[in-house]
PDB file of C-alpha atoms in Angstrom:
ATOM      1  CA  UNK A   8      -9.596  -4.029  14.926  1.00 36.00           C
ATOM      2  CA  UNK A   9      -8.825  -7.479  13.521  1.00 49.00           C
ATOM      3  CA  UNK A  10      -5.557  -9.043  14.603  1.00 57.00           C
ATOM      4  CA  UNK A  11      -5.107 -10.548  11.134  1.00 64.00           C
ATOM      5  CA  UNK A  12      -3.282  -8.350   8.621  1.00 74.00           C
ATOM      6  CA  UNK A  13      -2.336  -9.667   5.182  1.00 80.00           C
ATOM      7  CA  UNK A  14      -1.187  -6.520   3.322  1.00 85.00           C
ATOM      8  CA  UNK A  15       1.416  -3.957   4.378  1.00 93.00           C
ATOM      9  CA  UNK A  16       3.341  -1.300   2.430  1.00 94.00           C
ATOM     10  CA  UNK A  17       6.599   0.003   3.895  1.00 95.00           C
ATOM     11  CA  UNK A  18       9.126   2.580   2.731  1.00 96.00           C
ATOM     12  CA  UNK A  19      12.580   1.001   2.852  1.00 96.00           C
ATOM     13  CA  UNK A  20      16.066   2.429   2.463  1.00 96.00           C
ATOM     14  CA  UNK A  21      19.233   0.380   2.591  1.00 96.00           C
ATOM     15  CA  UNK A  22      22.448   1.841   3.984  1.00 96.00           C
ATOM     16  CA  UNK A  23      24.784   4.159   2.100  1.00 96.00           C
ATOM     17  CA  UNK A  24      28.227   2.737   1.428  1.00 94.00           C
ATOM     18  CA  UNK A  25      31.104   4.168   3.436  1.00 93.00           C
ATOM     19  CA  UNK A  26      33.717   6.301   1.662  1.00 91.00           C
ATOM     20  CA  UNK A  27      37.184   5.041   0.909  1.00 88.00           C
ATOM     21  CA  UNK A  28      40.072   6.642   2.785  1.00 88.00           C
ATOM     22  CA  UNK A  29      42.683   8.865   1.162  1.00 86.00           C
ATOM     23  CA  UNK A  30      45.095   8.428   4.064  1.00 84.00           C
ATOM     24  CA  UNK A  31      48.872   8.585   3.388  1.00 83.00           C
ATOM     25  CA  UNK A  32      51.470   6.830   5.560  1.00 78.00           C
ATOM     26  CA  UNK A  33      53.534   9.307   7.544  1.00 73.00           C
ATOM     27  CA  UNK A  34      55.528   7.165   9.961  1.00 68.00           C
ATOM     28  CA  UNK A  35      58.803   8.708  11.129  1.00 67.00           C
ATOM     29  CA  UNK A  36      61.121   6.081   9.620  1.00 64.00           C
ATOM     30  CA  UNK A  37      59.193   5.481   6.369  1.00 60.00           C
ATOM     31  CA  UNK A  38      60.075   8.442   4.146  1.00 60.00           C
ATOM     32  CA  UNK A  39      58.074   7.156   1.191  1.00 64.00           C
ATOM     33  CA  UNK A  40      54.989   5.826   2.883  1.00 66.00           C
ATOM     34  CA  UNK A  41      52.607   6.196  -0.013  1.00 77.00           C
ATOM     35  CA  UNK A  42      48.827   5.632  -0.034  1.00 85.00           C
ATOM     36  CA  UNK A  43      47.437   3.772   2.938  1.00 85.00           C
ATOM     37  CA  UNK A  44      43.665   4.306   2.827  1.00 86.00           C
ATOM     38  CA  UNK A  45      41.230   1.441   3.273  1.00 90.00           C
ATOM     39  CA  UNK A  46      37.940   0.775   1.500  1.00 94.00           C
ATOM     40  CA  UNK A  47      34.599   1.926   2.823  1.00 94.00           C
ATOM     41  CA  UNK A  48      32.206  -0.595   4.322  1.00 95.00           C
ATOM     42  CA  UNK A  49      29.063  -1.801   2.577  1.00 96.00           C
ATOM     43  CA  UNK A  50      25.794  -0.222   3.627  1.00 97.00           C
ATOM     44  CA  UNK A  51      23.302  -2.360   5.498  1.00 97.00           C
ATOM     45  CA  UNK A  52      20.860  -4.559   3.574  1.00 97.00           C
ATOM     46  CA  UNK A  53      17.085  -4.705   4.100  1.00 97.00           C
ATOM     47  CA  UNK A  54      16.318  -8.406   4.530  1.00 98.00           C
ATOM     48  CA  UNK A  55      12.979 -10.252   4.710  1.00 97.00           C
ATOM     49  CA  UNK A  56      13.149 -13.284   7.005  1.00 97.00           C
ATOM     50  CA  UNK A  57      10.629 -16.083   7.495  1.00 95.00           C
ATOM     51  CA  UNK A  58       9.372 -16.570  11.052  1.00 93.00           C
ATOM     52  CA  UNK A  59       7.383 -19.712  11.737  1.00 86.00           C
ATOM     53  CA  UNK A  60       5.962 -18.188  14.914  1.00 85.00           C
ATOM     54  CA  UNK A  61       4.215 -15.382  13.030  1.00 85.00           C
ATOM     55  CA  UNK A  62       0.915 -15.863  11.222  1.00 80.00           C
ATOM     56  CA  UNK A  63      -0.053 -12.281  10.397  1.00 82.00           C
ATOM     57  CA  UNK A  64       1.631  -9.077   9.189  1.00 89.00           C
ATOM     58  CA  UNK A  65       0.140  -7.222  12.160  1.00 87.00           C
ATOM     59  CA  UNK A  66       3.572  -6.446  13.750  1.00 89.00           C
ATOM     60  CA  UNK A  67       4.378  -4.431  10.603  1.00 91.00           C
ATOM     61  CA  UNK A  68       1.043  -2.611  10.477  1.00 87.00           C
ATOM     62  CA  UNK A  69       2.362   0.659  11.880  1.00 88.00           C
ATOM     63  CA  UNK A  70       5.883   0.429  10.472  1.00 91.00           C
ATOM     64  CA  UNK A  71       6.122   3.272   7.970  1.00 91.00           C
ATOM     65  CA  UNK A  72       9.861   3.453   7.339  1.00 95.00           C
ATOM     66  CA  UNK A  73      12.753   1.025   7.631  1.00 96.00           C
ATOM     67  CA  UNK A  74      16.310   2.292   7.234  1.00 97.00           C
ATOM     68  CA  UNK A  75      19.562   0.349   7.409  1.00 97.00           C
ATOM     69  CA  UNK A  76      22.845   1.729   8.721  1.00 97.00           C
ATOM     70  CA  UNK A  77      25.478   3.464   6.641  1.00 96.00           C
ATOM     71  CA  UNK A  78      28.771   1.659   6.144  1.00 96.00           C
ATOM     72  CA  UNK A  79      31.785   3.125   7.939  1.00 96.00           C
ATOM     73  CA  UNK A  80      34.477   4.977   6.058  1.00 95.00           C
ATOM     74  CA  UNK A  81      37.791   3.263   5.367  1.00 92.00           C
ATOM     75  CA  UNK A  82      40.682   3.888   7.780  1.00 90.00           C
ATOM     76  CA  UNK A  83      44.422   4.099   7.716  1.00 86.00           C
ATOM     77  CA  UNK A  84      46.618   1.022   7.463  1.00 86.00           C
ATOM     78  CA  UNK A  85      44.308  -0.060   4.632  1.00 87.00           C
ATOM     79  CA  UNK A  86      41.585  -0.981   7.096  1.00 91.00           C
ATOM     80  CA  UNK A  87      38.167  -1.575   5.529  1.00 92.00           C
ATOM     81  CA  UNK A  88      35.308   0.229   7.224  1.00 93.00           C
ATOM     82  CA  UNK A  89      32.719  -1.860   9.075  1.00 95.00           C
ATOM     83  CA  UNK A  90      29.611  -2.900   7.187  1.00 96.00           C
ATOM     84  CA  UNK A  91      26.403  -1.133   8.108  1.00 96.00           C
ATOM     85  CA  UNK A  92      24.091  -3.287  10.231  1.00 97.00           C
ATOM     86  CA  UNK A  93      21.484  -5.183   8.205  1.00 97.00           C
ATOM     87  CA  UNK A  94      17.814  -4.698   9.083  1.00 97.00           C
ATOM     88  CA  UNK A  95      15.641  -7.818   9.246  1.00 97.00           C
ATOM     89  CA  UNK A  96      11.906  -7.740   8.639  1.00 97.00           C
ATOM     90  CA  UNK A  97      10.329 -10.877  10.121  1.00 96.00           C
ATOM     91  CA  UNK A  98       7.289 -12.128   8.221  1.00 94.00           C
ATOM     92  CA  UNK A  99       5.090 -15.246   8.340  1.00 90.00           C
ATOM     93  CA  UNK A 100       5.749 -18.173   6.054  1.00 88.00           C
ATOM     94  CA  UNK A 101       3.726 -17.567   2.893  1.00 87.00           C
ATOM     95  CA  UNK A 102       4.630 -13.868   2.541  1.00 92.00           C
ATOM     96  CA  UNK A 103       5.405 -12.374  -0.864  1.00 93.00           C
ATOM     97  CA  UNK A 104       7.329  -9.104  -1.293  1.00 96.00           C
ATOM     98  CA  UNK A 105       6.717  -6.889  -4.326  1.00 95.00           C
ATOM     99  CA  UNK A 106       8.217  -3.631  -5.529  1.00 94.00           C
ATOM    100  CA  UNK A 107       6.222  -0.533  -6.465  1.00 90.00           C
ATOM    101  CA  UNK A 108       5.675  -1.855  -9.989  1.00 91.00           C
ATOM    102  CA  UNK A 109       4.070  -5.014  -8.624  1.00 89.00           C
ATOM    103  CA  UNK A 110       7.004  -7.248  -9.559  1.00 94.00           C
ATOM    104  CA  UNK A 111       7.672 -10.084  -7.121  1.00 93.00           C
ATOM    105  CA  UNK A 112      11.023  -9.711  -5.370  1.00 95.00           C
ATOM    106  CA  UNK A 113      10.831 -12.858  -3.298  1.00 94.00           C
ATOM    107  CA  UNK A 114       8.602 -15.336  -1.509  1.00 93.00           C
ATOM    108  CA  UNK A 115       9.081 -16.865   1.935  1.00 94.00           C
ATOM    109  CA  UNK A 116       8.321 -20.585   1.916  1.00 89.00           C
ATOM    110  CA  UNK A 117      10.009 -21.801   5.103  1.00 90.00           C
ATOM    111  CA  UNK A 118      11.018 -20.699   8.577  1.00 92.00           C
ATOM    112  CA  UNK A 119      14.383 -18.936   8.667  1.00 95.00           C
ATOM    113  CA  UNK A 120      14.537 -18.279   4.921  1.00 96.00           C
ATOM    114  CA  UNK A 121      16.121 -14.904   4.104  1.00 97.00           C
ATOM    115  CA  UNK A 122      15.686 -12.737   1.012  1.00 97.00           C
ATOM    116  CA  UNK A 123      17.524  -9.452   0.443  1.00 97.00           C
ATOM    117  CA  UNK A 124      14.925  -6.866  -0.553  1.00 97.00           C
ATOM    118  CA  UNK A 125      17.284  -3.914  -0.922  1.00 97.00           C
ATOM    119  CA  UNK A 126      21.053  -4.141  -1.165  1.00 97.00           C
ATOM    120  CA  UNK A 127      23.233  -1.760   0.794  1.00 97.00           C
ATOM    121  CA  UNK A 128      25.371   0.676  -1.156  1.00 97.00           C
ATOM    122  CA  UNK A 129      28.845  -0.475  -2.135  1.00 96.00           C
ATOM    123  CA  UNK A 130      31.706   0.980  -0.117  1.00 95.00           C
ATOM    124  CA  UNK A 131      34.133   3.305  -1.888  1.00 94.00           C
ATOM    125  CA  UNK A 132      37.702   2.288  -2.736  1.00 94.00           C
ATOM    126  CA  UNK A 133      40.612   3.660  -0.740  1.00 90.00           C
ATOM    127  CA  UNK A 134      43.501   5.498  -2.388  1.00 89.00           C
ATOM    128  CA  UNK A 135      45.598   2.313  -2.297  1.00 86.00           C
ATOM    129  CA  UNK A 136      43.642   1.184  -5.391  1.00 88.00           C
ATOM    130  CA  UNK A 137      44.601   4.267  -7.400  1.00 89.00           C
ATOM    131  CA  UNK A 138      48.381   4.274  -7.120  1.00 86.00           C
ATOM    132  CA  UNK A 139      50.369   3.735 -10.278  1.00 83.00           C
ATOM    133  CA  UNK A 140      53.851   4.234 -11.654  1.00 78.00           C
ATOM    134  CA  UNK A 141      52.916   7.767 -12.648  1.00 81.00           C
ATOM    135  CA  UNK A 142      50.871   8.582  -9.560  1.00 84.00           C
ATOM    136  CA  UNK A 143      52.495   7.003  -6.524  1.00 80.00           C
ATOM    137  CA  UNK A 144      50.762   9.125  -3.894  1.00 80.00           C
ATOM    138  CA  UNK A 145      47.121   9.580  -4.930  1.00 86.00           C
ATOM    139  CA  UNK A 146      45.415  11.935  -2.517  1.00 85.00           C
ATOM    140  CA  UNK A 147      41.895  10.946  -3.441  1.00 86.00           C
ATOM    141  CA  UNK A 148      39.576   8.017  -2.771  1.00 89.00           C
ATOM    142  CA  UNK A 149      36.222   6.845  -4.026  1.00 92.00           C
ATOM    143  CA  UNK A 150      33.029   7.839  -2.218  1.00 94.00           C
ATOM    144  CA  UNK A 151      30.560   5.149  -1.234  1.00 94.00           C
ATOM    145  CA  UNK A 152      27.485   4.450  -3.359  1.00 96.00           C
ATOM    146  CA  UNK A 153      23.968   5.176  -2.091  1.00 96.00           C
ATOM    147  CA  UNK A 154      21.744   2.302  -1.022  1.00 96.00           C
ATOM    148  CA  UNK A 155      18.470   1.332  -2.690  1.00 96.00           C
ATOM    149  CA  UNK A 156      15.281   3.109  -1.704  1.00 96.00           C
ATOM    150  CA  UNK A 157      11.595   2.599  -2.404  1.00 96.00           C
ATOM    151  CA  UNK A 158       8.362   1.025  -1.216  1.00 96.00           C
ATOM    152  CA  UNK A 159       7.988  -2.680  -0.561  1.00 96.00           C
ATOM    153  CA  UNK A 160       4.556  -4.309  -0.527  1.00 95.00           C
ATOM    154  CA  UNK A 161       4.163  -7.398   1.658  1.00 95.00           C
ATOM    155  CA  UNK A 162       1.293  -9.772   0.886  1.00 90.00           C
ATOM    156  CA  UNK A 163       0.498 -12.835   2.959  1.00 87.00           C
ATOM    157  CA  UNK A 164      -0.997 -15.907   1.356  1.00 81.00           C
ATOM    158  CA  UNK A 165      -1.967 -18.450   3.965  1.00 77.00           C
ATOM    159  CA  UNK A 166      -0.203 -21.797   3.750  1.00 75.00           C
ATOM    160  CA  UNK A 167      -2.515 -24.601   4.836  1.00 82.00           C
ATOM    161  CA  UNK A 168      -3.192 -28.225   3.978  1.00 88.00           C
ATOM    162  CA  UNK A 169      -6.921 -27.714   3.481  1.00 91.00           C
ATOM    163  CA  UNK A 170      -8.730 -24.552   2.416  1.00 88.00           C
ATOM    164  CA  UNK A 171     -12.468 -24.274   3.048  1.00 89.00           C
ATOM    165  CA  UNK A 172     -14.351 -22.821   0.090  1.00 88.00           C
ATOM    166  CA  UNK A 173     -17.996 -21.792   0.251  1.00 86.00           C
ATOM    167  CA  UNK A 174     -20.532 -19.024   0.283  1.00 84.00           C
ATOM    168  CA  UNK A 175     -21.179 -17.084   3.500  1.00 81.00           C
ATOM    169  CA  UNK A 176     -23.074 -19.195   6.059  1.00 79.00           C
ATOM    170  CA  UNK A 177     -21.934 -22.453   4.440  1.00 82.00           C
ATOM    171  CA  UNK A 178     -20.760 -23.695   7.845  1.00 84.00           C
ATOM    172  CA  UNK A 179     -17.008 -23.234   7.407  1.00 84.00           C
ATOM    173  CA  UNK A 180     -16.441 -21.613  10.805  1.00 83.00           C
ATOM    174  CA  UNK A 181     -18.612 -24.227  12.509  1.00 87.00           C
ATOM    175  CA  UNK A 182     -16.578 -27.026  10.915  1.00 90.00           C
ATOM    176  CA  UNK A 183     -13.272 -25.446  11.918  1.00 87.00           C
ATOM    177  CA  UNK A 184     -14.409 -25.007  15.518  1.00 86.00           C
ATOM    178  CA  UNK A 185     -15.676 -28.615  15.602  1.00 89.00           C
ATOM    179  CA  UNK A 186     -12.448 -30.262  14.391  1.00 87.00           C
ATOM    180  CA  UNK A 187      -9.802 -27.955  15.895  1.00 83.00           C
ATOM    181  CA  UNK A 188      -9.125 -25.688  18.854  1.00 68.00           C
ATOM    182  CA  UNK A 189      -9.746 -22.574  16.721  1.00 58.00           C
ATOM    183  CA  UNK A 190     -12.554 -20.347  17.973  1.00 64.00           C
ATOM    184  CA  UNK A 191     -13.810 -18.383  14.973  1.00 49.00           C
ATOM    185  CA  UNK A 192     -16.764 -16.038  15.334  1.00 53.00           C
ATOM    186  CA  UNK A 193     -19.970 -17.792  14.325  1.00 47.00           C
ATOM    187  CA  UNK A 194     -23.330 -16.150  13.590  1.00 43.00           C
ATOM    188  CA  UNK A 195     -26.278 -16.575  11.240  1.00 50.00           C
ATOM    189  CA  UNK A 196     -25.548 -13.592   9.016  1.00 43.00           C
ATOM    190  CA  UNK A 197     -23.372 -13.245   5.931  1.00 43.00           C
ATOM    191  CA  UNK A 198     -19.648 -12.525   6.247  1.00 44.00           C
ATOM    192  CA  UNK A 199     -19.330 -13.396   9.915  1.00 45.00           C
ATOM    193  CA  UNK A 200     -15.756 -14.296   9.001  1.00 46.00           C
ATOM    194  CA  UNK A 201     -13.905 -11.245   7.728  1.00 53.00           C
ATOM    195  CA  UNK A 202     -10.389 -12.601   8.225  1.00 64.00           C
ATOM    196  CA  UNK A 203      -8.987 -16.096   7.567  1.00 72.00           C
ATOM    197  CA  UNK A 204      -8.804 -18.449  10.532  1.00 76.00           C
ATOM    198  CA  UNK A 205      -6.355 -21.322  10.924  1.00 79.00           C
ATOM    199  CA  UNK A 206      -6.858 -24.467  12.942  1.00 83.00           C
ATOM    200  CA  UNK A 207      -4.764 -27.575  13.565  1.00 85.00           C
ATOM    201  CA  UNK A 208      -6.916 -30.676  13.109  1.00 89.00           C
ATOM    202  CA  UNK A 209      -5.943 -33.714  15.171  1.00 88.00           C
ATOM    203  CA  UNK A 210      -6.015 -36.991  13.276  1.00 91.00           C
ATOM    204  CA  UNK A 211      -5.364 -40.621  14.117  1.00 90.00           C
ATOM    205  CA  UNK A 212      -2.122 -41.721  15.833  1.00 88.00           C
ATOM    206  CA  UNK A 213      -1.152 -38.177  16.852  1.00 86.00           C
ATOM    207  CA  UNK A 214      -1.071 -36.932  13.271  1.00 89.00           C
ATOM    208  CA  UNK A 215      -2.494 -33.564  12.277  1.00 89.00           C
ATOM    209  CA  UNK A 216      -3.097 -31.182   9.394  1.00 89.00           C
ATOM    210  CA  UNK A 217      -3.806 -27.458   9.064  1.00 87.00           C
ATOM    211  CA  UNK A 218      -7.222 -26.231   7.961  1.00 89.00           C
ATOM    212  CA  UNK A 219      -7.920 -22.656   6.823  1.00 84.00           C
ATOM    213  CA  UNK A 220     -11.349 -21.040   6.988  1.00 83.00           C
ATOM    214  CA  UNK A 221     -11.327 -18.559   4.093  1.00 77.00           C
ATOM    215  CA  UNK A 222     -13.973 -15.787   4.181  1.00 72.00           C
ATOM    216  CA  UNK A 223     -17.019 -16.579   2.076  1.00 60.00           C
ATOM    217  CA  UNK A 224     -17.091 -16.145  -1.665  1.00 65.00           C
ATOM    218  CA  UNK A 225     -19.987 -14.437  -3.408  1.00 57.00           C
ATOM    219  CA  UNK A 226     -20.796 -14.670  -7.090  1.00 53.00           C
ATOM    220  CA  UNK A 227     -18.583 -12.135  -8.827  1.00 49.00           C
ATOM    221  CA  UNK A 228     -15.792 -12.345  -6.235  1.00 46.00           C
ATOM    222  CA  UNK A 229     -13.204 -12.894  -8.985  1.00 44.00           C
ATOM    223  CA  UNK A 230     -14.200  -9.463 -10.338  1.00 51.00           C
ATOM    224  CA  UNK A 231     -13.567  -7.882  -6.962  1.00 50.00           C
ATOM    225  CA  UNK A 232     -17.096  -7.938  -5.597  1.00 47.00           C
ATOM    226  CA  UNK A 233     -17.618  -8.578  -1.906  1.00 44.00           C
ATOM    227  CA  UNK A 234     -14.297  -9.445  -0.306  1.00 47.00           C
ATOM    228  CA  UNK A 235     -13.033 -10.234  -3.800  1.00 46.00           C
ATOM    229  CA  UNK A 236      -9.348 -10.705  -4.531  1.00 52.00           C
ATOM    230  CA  UNK A 237      -8.294  -9.918  -0.987  1.00 59.00           C
ATOM    231  CA  UNK A 238      -9.153 -13.413   0.194  1.00 63.00           C
ATOM    232  CA  UNK A 239      -9.302 -15.395  -3.009  1.00 72.00           C
ATOM    233  CA  UNK A 240      -5.507 -15.218  -3.067  1.00 73.00           C
ATOM    234  CA  UNK A 241      -5.336 -17.197   0.181  1.00 75.00           C
ATOM    235  CA  UNK A 242      -6.961 -20.160  -1.565  1.00 78.00           C
ATOM    236  CA  UNK A 243      -3.974 -20.373  -3.931  1.00 80.00           C
ATOM    237  CA  UNK A 244      -1.658 -21.616  -1.196  1.00 79.00           C
ATOM    238  CA  UNK A 245      -3.765 -24.521   0.112  1.00 84.00           C
ATOM    239  CA  UNK A 246      -2.800 -28.082  -0.816  1.00 87.00           C
ATOM    240  CA  UNK A 247      -6.383 -29.236  -1.322  1.00 92.00           C
ATOM    241  CA  UNK A 248      -9.738 -27.487  -1.338  1.00 92.00           C
ATOM    242  CA  UNK A 249     -12.830 -28.541   0.584  1.00 94.00           C
ATOM    243  CA  UNK A 250     -16.005 -27.171  -0.966  1.00 94.00           C
ATOM    244  CA  UNK A 251     -18.828 -26.678   1.524  1.00 93.00           C
ATOM    245  CA  UNK A 252     -22.403 -26.596   0.219  1.00 94.00           C
ATOM    246  CA  UNK A 253     -25.032 -26.089   2.946  1.00 92.00           C
ATOM    247  CA  UNK A 254     -27.825 -28.650   3.151  1.00 93.00           C
ATOM    248  CA  UNK A 255     -30.448 -25.909   2.920  1.00 91.00           C
ATOM    249  CA  UNK A 256     -29.146 -24.646  -0.456  1.00 90.00           C
ATOM    250  CA  UNK A 257     -31.786 -24.400  -3.198  1.00 89.00           C
ATOM    251  CA  UNK A 258     -29.523 -26.017  -5.805  1.00 92.00           C
ATOM    252  CA  UNK A 259     -26.511 -27.821  -4.389  1.00 94.00           C
ATOM    253  CA  UNK A 260     -24.725 -28.708  -7.629  1.00 94.00           C
ATOM    254  CA  UNK A 261     -25.311 -25.255  -9.129  1.00 94.00           C
ATOM    255  CA  UNK A 262     -23.820 -23.664  -6.002  1.00 91.00           C
ATOM    256  CA  UNK A 263     -20.738 -25.836  -6.424  1.00 93.00           C
ATOM    257  CA  UNK A 264     -20.449 -24.798 -10.095  1.00 93.00           C
ATOM    258  CA  UNK A 265     -20.635 -21.096  -9.147  1.00 89.00           C
ATOM    259  CA  UNK A 266     -17.855 -21.543  -6.591  1.00 89.00           C
ATOM    260  CA  UNK A 267     -15.796 -23.497  -9.103  1.00 90.00           C
ATOM    261  CA  UNK A 268     -16.289 -20.786 -11.730  1.00 89.00           C
ATOM    262  CA  UNK A 269     -15.168 -18.009  -9.348  1.00 83.00           C
ATOM    263  CA  UNK A 270     -11.925 -19.877  -8.717  1.00 86.00           C
ATOM    264  CA  UNK A 271     -11.463 -20.424 -12.455  1.00 87.00           C
ATOM    265  CA  UNK A 272     -12.044 -16.727 -13.215  1.00 84.00           C
ATOM    266  CA  UNK A 273      -9.531 -15.712 -10.566  1.00 81.00           C
ATOM    267  CA  UNK A 274      -6.852 -18.296 -11.373  1.00 84.00           C
ATOM    268  CA  UNK A 275      -7.534 -21.314 -13.657  1.00 86.00           C
ATOM    269  CA  UNK A 276      -4.657 -23.216 -12.033  1.00 86.00           C
ATOM    270  CA  UNK A 277      -6.746 -23.525  -8.870  1.00 84.00           C
ATOM    271  CA  UNK A 278      -8.886 -26.113 -10.629  1.00 84.00           C
ATOM    272  CA  UNK A 279      -5.833 -28.355 -10.924  1.00 88.00           C
ATOM    273  CA  UNK A 280      -5.832 -28.800  -7.152  1.00 89.00           C
ATOM    274  CA  UNK A 281      -7.339 -31.870  -5.535  1.00 91.00           C
ATOM    275  CA  UNK A 282     -10.679 -31.108  -3.945  1.00 93.00           C
ATOM    276  CA  UNK A 283     -13.463 -32.658  -1.918  1.00 94.00           C
ATOM    277  CA  UNK A 284     -17.137 -31.684  -2.140  1.00 96.00           C
ATOM    278  CA  UNK A 285     -19.131 -31.769   1.072  1.00 95.00           C
ATOM    279  CA  UNK A 286     -22.663 -31.020   2.215  1.00 95.00           C
ATOM    280  CA  UNK A 287     -22.628 -29.214   5.549  1.00 93.00           C
ATOM    281  CA  UNK A 288     -25.460 -28.970   8.091  1.00 92.00           C
ATOM    282  CA  UNK A 289     -26.478 -32.539   7.239  1.00 93.00           C
ATOM    283  CA  UNK A 290     -28.274 -32.815  10.578  1.00 91.00           C
ATOM    284  CA  UNK A 291     -31.117 -31.103   8.660  1.00 91.00           C
ATOM    285  CA  UNK A 292     -31.395 -34.075   6.279  1.00 91.00           C
ATOM    286  CA  UNK A 293     -32.798 -37.584   6.465  1.00 92.00           C
ATOM    287  CA  UNK A 294     -31.419 -40.470   4.421  1.00 92.00           C
ATOM    288  CA  UNK A 295     -33.886 -39.931   1.568  1.00 94.00           C
ATOM    289  CA  UNK A 296     -32.929 -36.276   1.145  1.00 94.00           C
ATOM    290  CA  UNK A 297     -29.232 -37.185   1.202  1.00 94.00           C
ATOM    291  CA  UNK A 298     -29.806 -39.586  -1.693  1.00 94.00           C
ATOM    292  CA  UNK A 299     -31.651 -36.888  -3.647  1.00 93.00           C
ATOM    293  CA  UNK A 300     -28.819 -34.399  -3.136  1.00 94.00           C
ATOM    294  CA  UNK A 301     -26.142 -36.961  -4.042  1.00 94.00           C
ATOM    295  CA  UNK A 302     -28.062 -37.677  -7.265  1.00 94.00           C
ATOM    296  CA  UNK A 303     -27.533 -34.037  -8.323  1.00 93.00           C
ATOM    297  CA  UNK A 304     -23.782 -34.643  -8.591  1.00 94.00           C
ATOM    298  CA  UNK A 305     -21.865 -36.708 -11.163  1.00 92.00           C
ATOM    299  CA  UNK A 306     -20.464 -40.062 -10.085  1.00 90.00           C
ATOM    300  CA  UNK A 307     -16.917 -38.685  -9.931  1.00 89.00           C
ATOM    301  CA  UNK A 308     -17.941 -35.728  -7.750  1.00 91.00           C
ATOM    302  CA  UNK A 309     -20.031 -37.367  -5.059  1.00 94.00           C
ATOM    303  CA  UNK A 310     -20.300 -35.225  -1.899  1.00 95.00           C
ATOM    304  CA  UNK A 311     -19.620 -36.210   1.702  1.00 95.00           C
ATOM    305  CA  UNK A 312     -22.240 -35.326   4.302  1.00 96.00           C
ATOM    306  CA  UNK A 313     -21.352 -33.938   7.716  1.00 94.00           C
ATOM    307  CA  UNK A 314     -22.621 -31.776  10.537  1.00 93.00           C
ATOM    308  CA  UNK A 315     -20.296 -29.558  12.523  1.00 89.00           C
ATOM    309  CA  UNK A 316     -23.002 -29.219  15.193  1.00 89.00           C
ATOM    310  CA  UNK A 317     -23.754 -32.895  15.876  1.00 92.00           C
ATOM    311  CA  UNK A 318     -20.406 -34.313  14.716  1.00 92.00           C
ATOM    312  CA  UNK A 319     -22.067 -36.576  12.158  1.00 93.00           C
ATOM    313  CA  UNK A 320     -19.685 -37.568   9.355  1.00 94.00           C
ATOM    314  CA  UNK A 321     -16.657 -35.697  10.748  1.00 94.00           C
ATOM    315  CA  UNK A 322     -14.518 -38.827  11.112  1.00 94.00           C
ATOM    316  CA  UNK A 323     -15.246 -39.835   7.520  1.00 95.00           C
ATOM    317  CA  UNK A 324     -14.516 -36.298   6.346  1.00 95.00           C
ATOM    318  CA  UNK A 325     -11.122 -36.234   8.094  1.00 94.00           C
ATOM    319  CA  UNK A 326     -10.309 -39.656   6.636  1.00 95.00           C
ATOM    320  CA  UNK A 327     -11.087 -38.387   3.128  1.00 94.00           C
ATOM    321  CA  UNK A 328      -8.955 -35.267   3.660  1.00 94.00           C
ATOM    322  CA  UNK A 329      -6.000 -37.280   4.972  1.00 94.00           C
ATOM    323  CA  UNK A 330      -6.255 -39.691   2.044  1.00 93.00           C
ATOM    324  CA  UNK A 331      -6.187 -36.790  -0.425  1.00 91.00           C
ATOM    325  CA  UNK A 332      -3.203 -35.203   1.331  1.00 91.00           C
ATOM    326  CA  UNK A 333      -1.146 -38.377   1.607  1.00 86.00           C
ATOM    327  CA  UNK A 334      -2.683 -40.755  -0.919  1.00 72.00           C
TER     328      UNK A 334
END
């Protein structure tokens, strides 16, 4: 089984509020003690918390139910009951939580960020709150309110500086393995990559950026074909996009246009991102063929040539990426 999980659905229930106390003072030397009951404690919250050390929802894969503690009942001497313990669900940065209707509850964008998914029930009021001139010894208190309950859907969208976009076998995994310490599976058949891979790319003067190898797009992916929406959503969270067109493609510019159209069909805002076009596997080309391929593209969309196998053009490619990220 893959160790990358990007979708989890969990049943959650926050804590019930504690009941208020209806205690009456009965000390020996206080003949008219009156109401003395404290309020009930709040039920525990269900809280989503960002964890920069996590990169997958795998730890939640087999979590079916999450339940927070009930608040304690109020006590005598107007003591408020203890709050129920909150339950924290640690998720990677880039995780979105939705309710059963698909509405977004919150989004984790940084390590340590906390979002309350379900509020604990409010504690009941003690009888101290109900005394009046006409009812000086109320013998009743308010019960606590129930907590919230329902299913929460967690979706992870990878946060990376550069997202690799291309058809299967475009050379994305080879590039990632060549410029980072990531070791993605590489083979000469379609959809070798079934889960996104992340790699930290070292740059000049001890600088670095994060590159994400997104599973290959096929024509019609925006309609759910192939891996479809499951991985197209990861492309949304990348700062820039690097299109990879293999050197052995029959029509390089047309392949780029198909990829561009799939992104547009899925989310038109993706085309507002900065992008770089590249021709992978350029070790298969001589200088004359490179000129012919470059001529297929408009002047403002000229591709960069590189080979993840021989290392040709990788320095220039990293320079172009860094310039786009920090230009």
